[in-house]
Tab-separated table of C-alpha atoms and ligand atoms in Angstrom:
chain	number	residue	atom	x	y	z
A	280	MET	CA	-1.847	25.157	1.959
A	281	GLU	CA	0.951	23.350	0.134
A	282	LYS	CA	0.232	19.791	-0.953
A	283	ILE	CA	2.275	16.779	0.122
A	284	THR	CA	1.796	13.347	-1.401
A	285	VAL	CA	3.274	10.321	0.355
A	286	LEU	CA	3.742	7.107	-1.604
A	287	THR	CA	4.235	4.147	0.713
A	288	GLY	CA	5.166	0.500	0.204
A	289	ALA	CA	5.663	-2.563	2.339
A	290	GLY	CA	8.795	-1.101	3.996
A	291	ILE	CA	6.796	1.364	6.104
A	292	SER	CA	4.942	-1.516	7.771
A	293	ALA	CA	8.024	-3.749	8.190
A	294	GLU	CA	8.790	-2.413	11.665
A	295	SER	CA	5.205	-3.124	12.731
A	296	GLY	CA	5.963	-6.780	12.000
A	297	ILE	CA	4.491	-7.253	8.521
A	298	LYS	CA	6.958	-8.847	6.127
A	299	THR	CA	7.957	-7.088	2.908
A	300	PHE	CA	7.372	-8.980	-0.361
A	301	ARG	CA	10.700	-9.233	-2.086
A	302	ASP	CA	12.790	-11.225	0.360
A	303	ALA	CA	15.852	-13.098	-0.814
A	304	ASP	CA	14.031	-16.390	-1.481
A	305	GLY	CA	11.541	-14.755	-3.875
A	306	LEU	CA	8.647	-16.285	-1.949
A	307	TRP	CA	5.864	-14.443	-0.185
A	308	GLU	CA	5.333	-15.977	3.247
A	309	GLY	CA	6.369	-19.326	1.703
A	310	HIS	CA	4.201	-19.069	-1.430
A	311	ASN	CA	4.780	-18.429	-5.095
A	312	VAL	CA	3.143	-15.011	-5.572
A	313	MET	CA	1.126	-16.117	-8.611
A	314	GLU	CA	-0.441	-18.966	-6.624
A	315	VAL	CA	-1.937	-16.677	-4.033
A	316	ALA	CA	-2.195	-13.271	-5.704
A	317	SER	CA	-3.512	-13.727	-9.244
A	318	PRO	CA	-6.902	-14.476	-10.850
A	319	GLU	CA	-5.382	-17.726	-12.175
A	320	GLY	CA	-4.362	-18.777	-8.663
A	321	TRP	CA	-7.877	-17.998	-7.419
A	322	LEU	CA	-9.516	-20.133	-10.147
A	323	LYS	CA	-7.111	-22.994	-9.506
A	324	ASN	CA	-7.301	-23.119	-5.736
A	325	PRO	CA	-9.647	-20.637	-4.049
A	326	SER	CA	-9.338	-22.196	-0.601
A	327	LEU	CA	-5.548	-21.805	-0.660
A	328	VAL	CA	-5.985	-18.136	-1.626
A	329	LEU	CA	-8.616	-17.523	1.069
A	330	ASP	CA	-6.484	-19.263	3.662
A	331	PHE	CA	-3.466	-17.167	2.694
A	332	TYR	CA	-5.335	-13.871	3.083
A	333	ASN	CA	-7.124	-15.088	6.224
A	334	LYS	CA	-3.672	-15.541	7.795
A	335	ARG	CA	-2.531	-12.101	6.612
A	336	ARG	CA	-5.739	-10.559	8.055
A	337	LYS	CA	-5.213	-12.238	11.447
A	338	GLN	CA	-1.614	-11.041	11.478
A	339	LEU	CA	-2.698	-7.481	10.624
A	340	LEU	CA	-5.176	-7.399	13.511
A	341	ALA	CA	-2.345	-8.341	15.882
A	342	VAL	CA	0.052	-5.512	14.914
A	343	THR	CA	0.009	-1.751	15.413
A	344	PRO	CA	1.178	1.368	13.526
A	345	ASN	CA	4.814	2.331	14.095
A	346	THR	CA	6.702	5.619	14.516
A	347	ALA	CA	6.771	6.221	10.766
A	348	HIS	CA	2.994	5.893	10.268
A	349	LYS	CA	2.462	8.175	13.262
A	350	ALA	CA	5.005	10.825	12.193
A	351	LEU	CA	3.215	11.302	8.846
A	352	VAL	CA	0.042	12.389	10.653
A	353	ASN	CA	1.859	15.492	11.980
A	354	LEU	CA	2.369	16.800	8.432
A	355	GLU	CA	-1.363	17.581	8.394
A	356	HIS	CA	-0.731	20.530	10.778
A	357	LYS	CA	0.915	22.417	7.926
A	358	TYR	CA	0.082	20.670	4.648
A	359	GLN	CA	-2.741	19.128	2.676
A	360	VAL	CA	-1.552	15.518	2.802
A	361	THR	CA	-2.609	12.535	0.687
A	362	ILE	CA	-1.142	9.110	1.302
A	363	ILE	CA	-1.084	6.782	-1.693
A	364	THR	CA	-0.223	3.350	-0.388
A	365	GLN	CA	0.533	0.067	-2.103
A	366	ASN	CA	-0.112	-1.602	1.242
A	367	VAL	CA	-3.314	-3.485	1.959
A	368	ASP	CA	-2.999	-2.975	5.723
A	369	ASP	CA	-4.892	-0.272	7.635
A	370	LEU	CA	-1.936	1.055	9.624
A	371	HIS	CA	-2.087	4.576	8.113
A	372	GLU	CA	-5.768	4.737	9.079
A	373	ARG	CA	-5.106	3.515	12.605
A	374	ALA	CA	-2.209	5.978	13.009
A	375	GLY	CA	-4.692	8.777	12.215
A	376	SER	CA	-3.927	9.955	8.664
A	377	SER	CA	-6.973	11.532	7.000
A	378	HIS	CA	-6.656	10.983	3.246
A	379	ILE	CA	-5.502	7.546	2.141
A	380	ILE	CA	-5.735	5.922	-1.272
A	381	HIS	CA	-5.175	2.160	-1.372
A	382	LEU	CA	-3.815	1.312	-4.815
A	383	HIS	CA	-3.783	-2.445	-4.233
A	384	GLY	CA	-6.945	-2.847	-2.187
A	385	GLU	CA	-7.614	-3.481	1.496
A	386	LEU	CA	-7.197	-6.617	3.550
A	387	LEU	CA	-10.043	-5.721	5.903
A	388	LYS	CA	-12.589	-5.696	3.072
A	389	ALA	CA	-14.199	-8.485	1.045
A	390	ARG	CA	-15.931	-8.133	-2.269
A	391	SER	CA	-18.290	-10.025	-4.531
A	392	THR	CA	-16.679	-12.097	-7.298
A	393	HIS	CA	-19.637	-11.050	-9.441
A	394	ASN	CA	-19.799	-7.306	-8.825
A	395	PRO	CA	-16.532	-5.560	-7.907
A	396	GLN	CA	-18.534	-2.587	-6.572
A	397	GLU	CA	-20.111	-4.730	-3.860
A	398	ILE	CA	-17.613	-4.327	-1.043
A	399	TYR	CA	-17.988	-5.273	2.616
A	400	GLU	CA	-16.007	-4.418	5.754
A	401	TRP	CA	-14.545	-7.788	6.794
A	402	LYS	CA	-12.476	-8.506	9.902
A	403	ASN	CA	-12.987	-12.288	10.115
A	404	ASP	CA	-11.938	-15.129	7.845
A	405	ILE	CA	-13.507	-15.267	4.372
A	406	LYS	CA	-14.699	-18.840	3.815
A	407	LEU	CA	-15.880	-20.763	0.777
A	408	GLY	CA	-19.656	-20.301	0.973
A	409	ASP	CA	-19.501	-16.681	2.205
A	410	VAL	CA	-21.547	-14.903	-0.464
A	411	CYS	CA	-22.744	-11.447	-1.552
A	412	THR	CA	-26.424	-10.388	-1.653
A	413	LYS	CA	-26.764	-12.076	-5.066
A	414	LYS	CA	-25.232	-15.299	-3.710
A	415	HIS	CA	-21.851	-15.060	-5.398
A	416	GLN	CA	-18.700	-16.103	-3.536
A	417	LEU	CA	-16.774	-13.349	-1.737
A	418	ARG	CA	-13.065	-12.798	-2.372
A	419	PRO	CA	-10.460	-10.557	-0.735
A	420	HIS	CA	-10.707	-6.887	-1.832
A	421	ILE	CA	-7.178	-7.026	-3.205
A	422	VAL	CA	-5.787	-6.004	-6.595
A	423	TRP	CA	-4.057	-9.149	-7.836
A	424	PHE	CA	-1.310	-9.368	-10.429
A	425	GLY	CA	-2.784	-8.834	-13.873
A	426	GLU	CA	-5.844	-6.977	-12.553
A	427	GLU	CA	-6.753	-3.367	-13.161
A	428	VAL	CA	-5.728	-0.749	-10.575
A	429	PRO	CA	-8.987	1.203	-10.195
A	430	MET	CA	-7.490	4.035	-8.105
A	431	LEU	CA	-4.623	4.688	-10.508
A	432	ASP	CA	-6.115	7.676	-12.342
A	433	ALA	CA	-6.941	9.418	-9.067
A	434	ALA	CA	-3.385	8.760	-7.845
A	435	ILE	CA	-1.828	10.151	-11.054
A	436	GLU	CA	-3.913	13.312	-10.734
A	437	ILE	CA	-2.802	13.837	-7.131
A	438	VAL	CA	0.895	13.259	-7.881
A	439	SER	CA	0.755	15.633	-10.853
A	440	GLN	CA	-0.541	18.436	-8.612
A	441	THR	CA	1.586	17.886	-5.542
A	442	ASP	CA	4.182	20.381	-4.271
A	443	ILE	CA	6.283	17.808	-2.382
A	444	LEU	CA	6.535	14.029	-2.833
A	445	ILE	CA	7.698	11.603	-0.132
A	446	ILE	CA	8.349	7.947	-1.018
A	447	ILE	CA	8.805	5.393	1.757
A	448	GLY	CA	9.760	1.710	1.786
A	449	THR	CA	9.083	0.528	-1.735
A	450	SER	CA	11.323	-1.374	-4.130
A	451	MET	CA	9.679	0.552	-7.028
A	452	GLN	CA	9.462	-2.738	-8.919
A	453	VAL	CA	5.731	-3.099	-9.307
A	454	TYR	CA	4.004	-1.141	-12.040
A	455	PRO	CA	1.913	0.926	-12.376
A	456	ALA	CA	2.570	2.160	-8.812
A	457	ALA	CA	6.276	2.657	-9.520
A	458	SER	CA	5.465	4.846	-12.525
A	459	LEU	CA	3.667	7.441	-10.378
A	460	LEU	CA	6.967	9.241	-9.783
A	461	HIS	CA	7.036	10.204	-13.474
A	462	TYR	CA	3.846	12.252	-13.157
A	463	LYS	CA	5.216	14.827	-10.714
A	464	LYS	CA	6.040	18.342	-11.872
A	465	THR	CA	9.747	18.607	-12.815
A	466	ASN	CA	10.745	20.814	-9.902
A	467	THR	CA	8.723	19.015	-7.202
A	468	PRO	CA	11.183	17.867	-4.515
A	469	VAL	CA	11.217	14.155	-3.654
A	470	TYR	CA	12.252	12.653	-0.302
A	471	PHE	CA	12.973	8.928	-0.644
A	472	ILE	CA	13.318	6.905	2.577
A	473	ASP	CA	14.434	3.270	2.321
A	474	PRO	CA	17.410	1.334	3.787
A	475	ASN	CA	17.994	-0.105	0.319
A	476	PRO	CA	16.893	2.746	-1.972
A	477	ALA	CA	16.011	1.958	-5.578
A	478	ILE	CA	16.875	5.531	-6.575
A	479	THR	CA	20.066	7.620	-6.560
A	480	PRO	CA	20.081	11.187	-5.245
A	481	LYS	CA	20.213	14.104	-7.686
A	482	ASN	CA	19.079	17.745	-7.869
A	483	ASN	CA	15.795	17.844	-5.948
A	484	LEU	CA	15.740	14.115	-5.089
A	485	PHE	CA	16.865	13.584	-1.486
A	486	VAL	CA	17.588	10.019	-0.389
A	487	TYR	CA	17.484	8.908	3.270
A	488	LYS	CA	19.114	5.490	3.278
A	489	GLU	CA	17.582	4.293	6.524
A	490	LYS	CA	14.650	2.549	8.128
A	491	ALA	CA	11.308	4.317	8.064
A	492	SER	CA	11.216	4.701	11.864
A	493	LEU	CA	14.363	6.856	11.665
A	494	GLY	CA	14.050	8.544	8.275
A	495	VAL	CA	10.377	9.501	8.320
A	496	PRO	CA	10.452	11.520	11.596
A	497	LYS	CA	13.562	13.343	10.257
A	498	VAL	CA	11.902	14.313	6.981
A	499	VAL	CA	8.685	15.300	8.757
A	500	ALA	CA	10.613	17.496	11.233
A	501	LYS	CA	12.444	19.174	8.342
A	502	LEU	CA	9.206	19.889	6.463
A	503	LEU	CA	7.546	21.316	9.581
A	504	GLU	CA	10.471	23.702	10.308
B	168	APR	N1	11.854	0.960	6.504
B	168	APR	C1	11.725	1.400	5.220
B	168	APR	N2	11.862	0.593	4.167
B	168	APR	C2	12.138	-0.706	4.383
B	168	APR	C3	12.273	-1.238	5.690
B	168	APR	C4	12.130	-0.337	6.778
B	168	APR	N3	12.233	-0.727	8.044
B	168	APR	N4	12.544	-2.566	5.574
B	168	APR	C5	12.557	-2.854	4.253
B	168	APR	N5	12.328	-1.728	3.539
B	168	APR	C6	12.264	-1.549	2.079
B	168	APR	C7	13.101	-2.500	1.233
B	168	APR	O1	14.441	-2.004	1.136
B	168	APR	C8	12.377	-2.468	-0.094
B	168	APR	O2	12.859	-1.418	-0.934
B	168	APR	O3	10.937	-1.806	1.686
B	168	APR	C9	10.933	-2.145	0.312
B	168	APR	C10	9.972	-3.299	0.159
B	168	APR	O4	9.853	-3.646	-1.177
B	168	APR	P1	8.780	-4.729	-1.660
B	168	APR	O5	8.824	-5.891	-0.745
B	168	APR	O6	9.024	-4.960	-3.104
B	168	APR	O7	7.386	-3.989	-1.404
B	168	APR	P2	6.573	-2.966	-2.312
B	168	APR	O8	7.487	-2.094	-3.105
B	168	APR	O9	5.573	-2.324	-1.427
B	168	APR	O10	5.837	-3.972	-3.275
B	168	APR	C11	4.906	-3.462	-4.176
B	168	APR	O11	4.276	-5.697	-4.812
B	168	APR	O12	3.621	-7.897	-4.380
B	168	APR	C12	3.222	-6.623	-4.664
B	168	APR	O13	1.065	-5.791	-4.367
B	168	APR	C13	2.256	-6.055	-3.664
B	168	APR	O14	1.963	-3.754	-2.983
B	168	APR	C14	2.910	-4.749	-3.233
B	168	APR	C15	3.791	-4.434	-4.425
């Protein structure tokens, strides 16, 4: 079976109703990103950070996967598919995709501030005073700015072995995720779907300048031909 790797960013979940990050005002849901998504922000004001992610978690539980998430599942009829997502939502899982790597963590999990390996499924709010088995405060299971990306090596390995790469809805501005493209084999074709693509078409790089709900079903249909 040929291998397909799909790299997704916030744009694939936009049509489900989750905002992308880099809007014109440079704010993320009204916040400076470093206040709510960095270890420094957490040390300075943990309740603000918890409150921010509690709101994001509530919002996530109120939305559903869209046409683009669902179309990707069909690729599994013909290919060995791995989705590498920068998104912390669970919309690929709920759509039915089988192999998903979350580079930046998962909103529906909490982890110990003491032991990063101690991770819990978490659908409710995380509050100050919610603790792990060793009584340390829980935090969102999110990779913040300046933190290590534990799944990066696995993602590099998968991209380097893939036969086809699809990239959907990412501004390609955040490293190291954006650098994954450089690890593909030279002749691996790339399909890039984004209404405002950060990449120009050339040789085996095909750009679909449109929303995920339109572009993804088109690319999937082409690859299933
Ligand atoms: N369909 C497809 N793409 C879309 C759509 C849509 N309907 N709407 C917007 N986009 C595109 C935008 O054109 C943009 O290129 O989605 C992209 C969103 O870019 P960002 O907001 O920068 O999101 P992303 O690239 O996922 O950000 C990476 O930054 O803050 C961090 O950790 C966070 O994982 C996130 C990382």
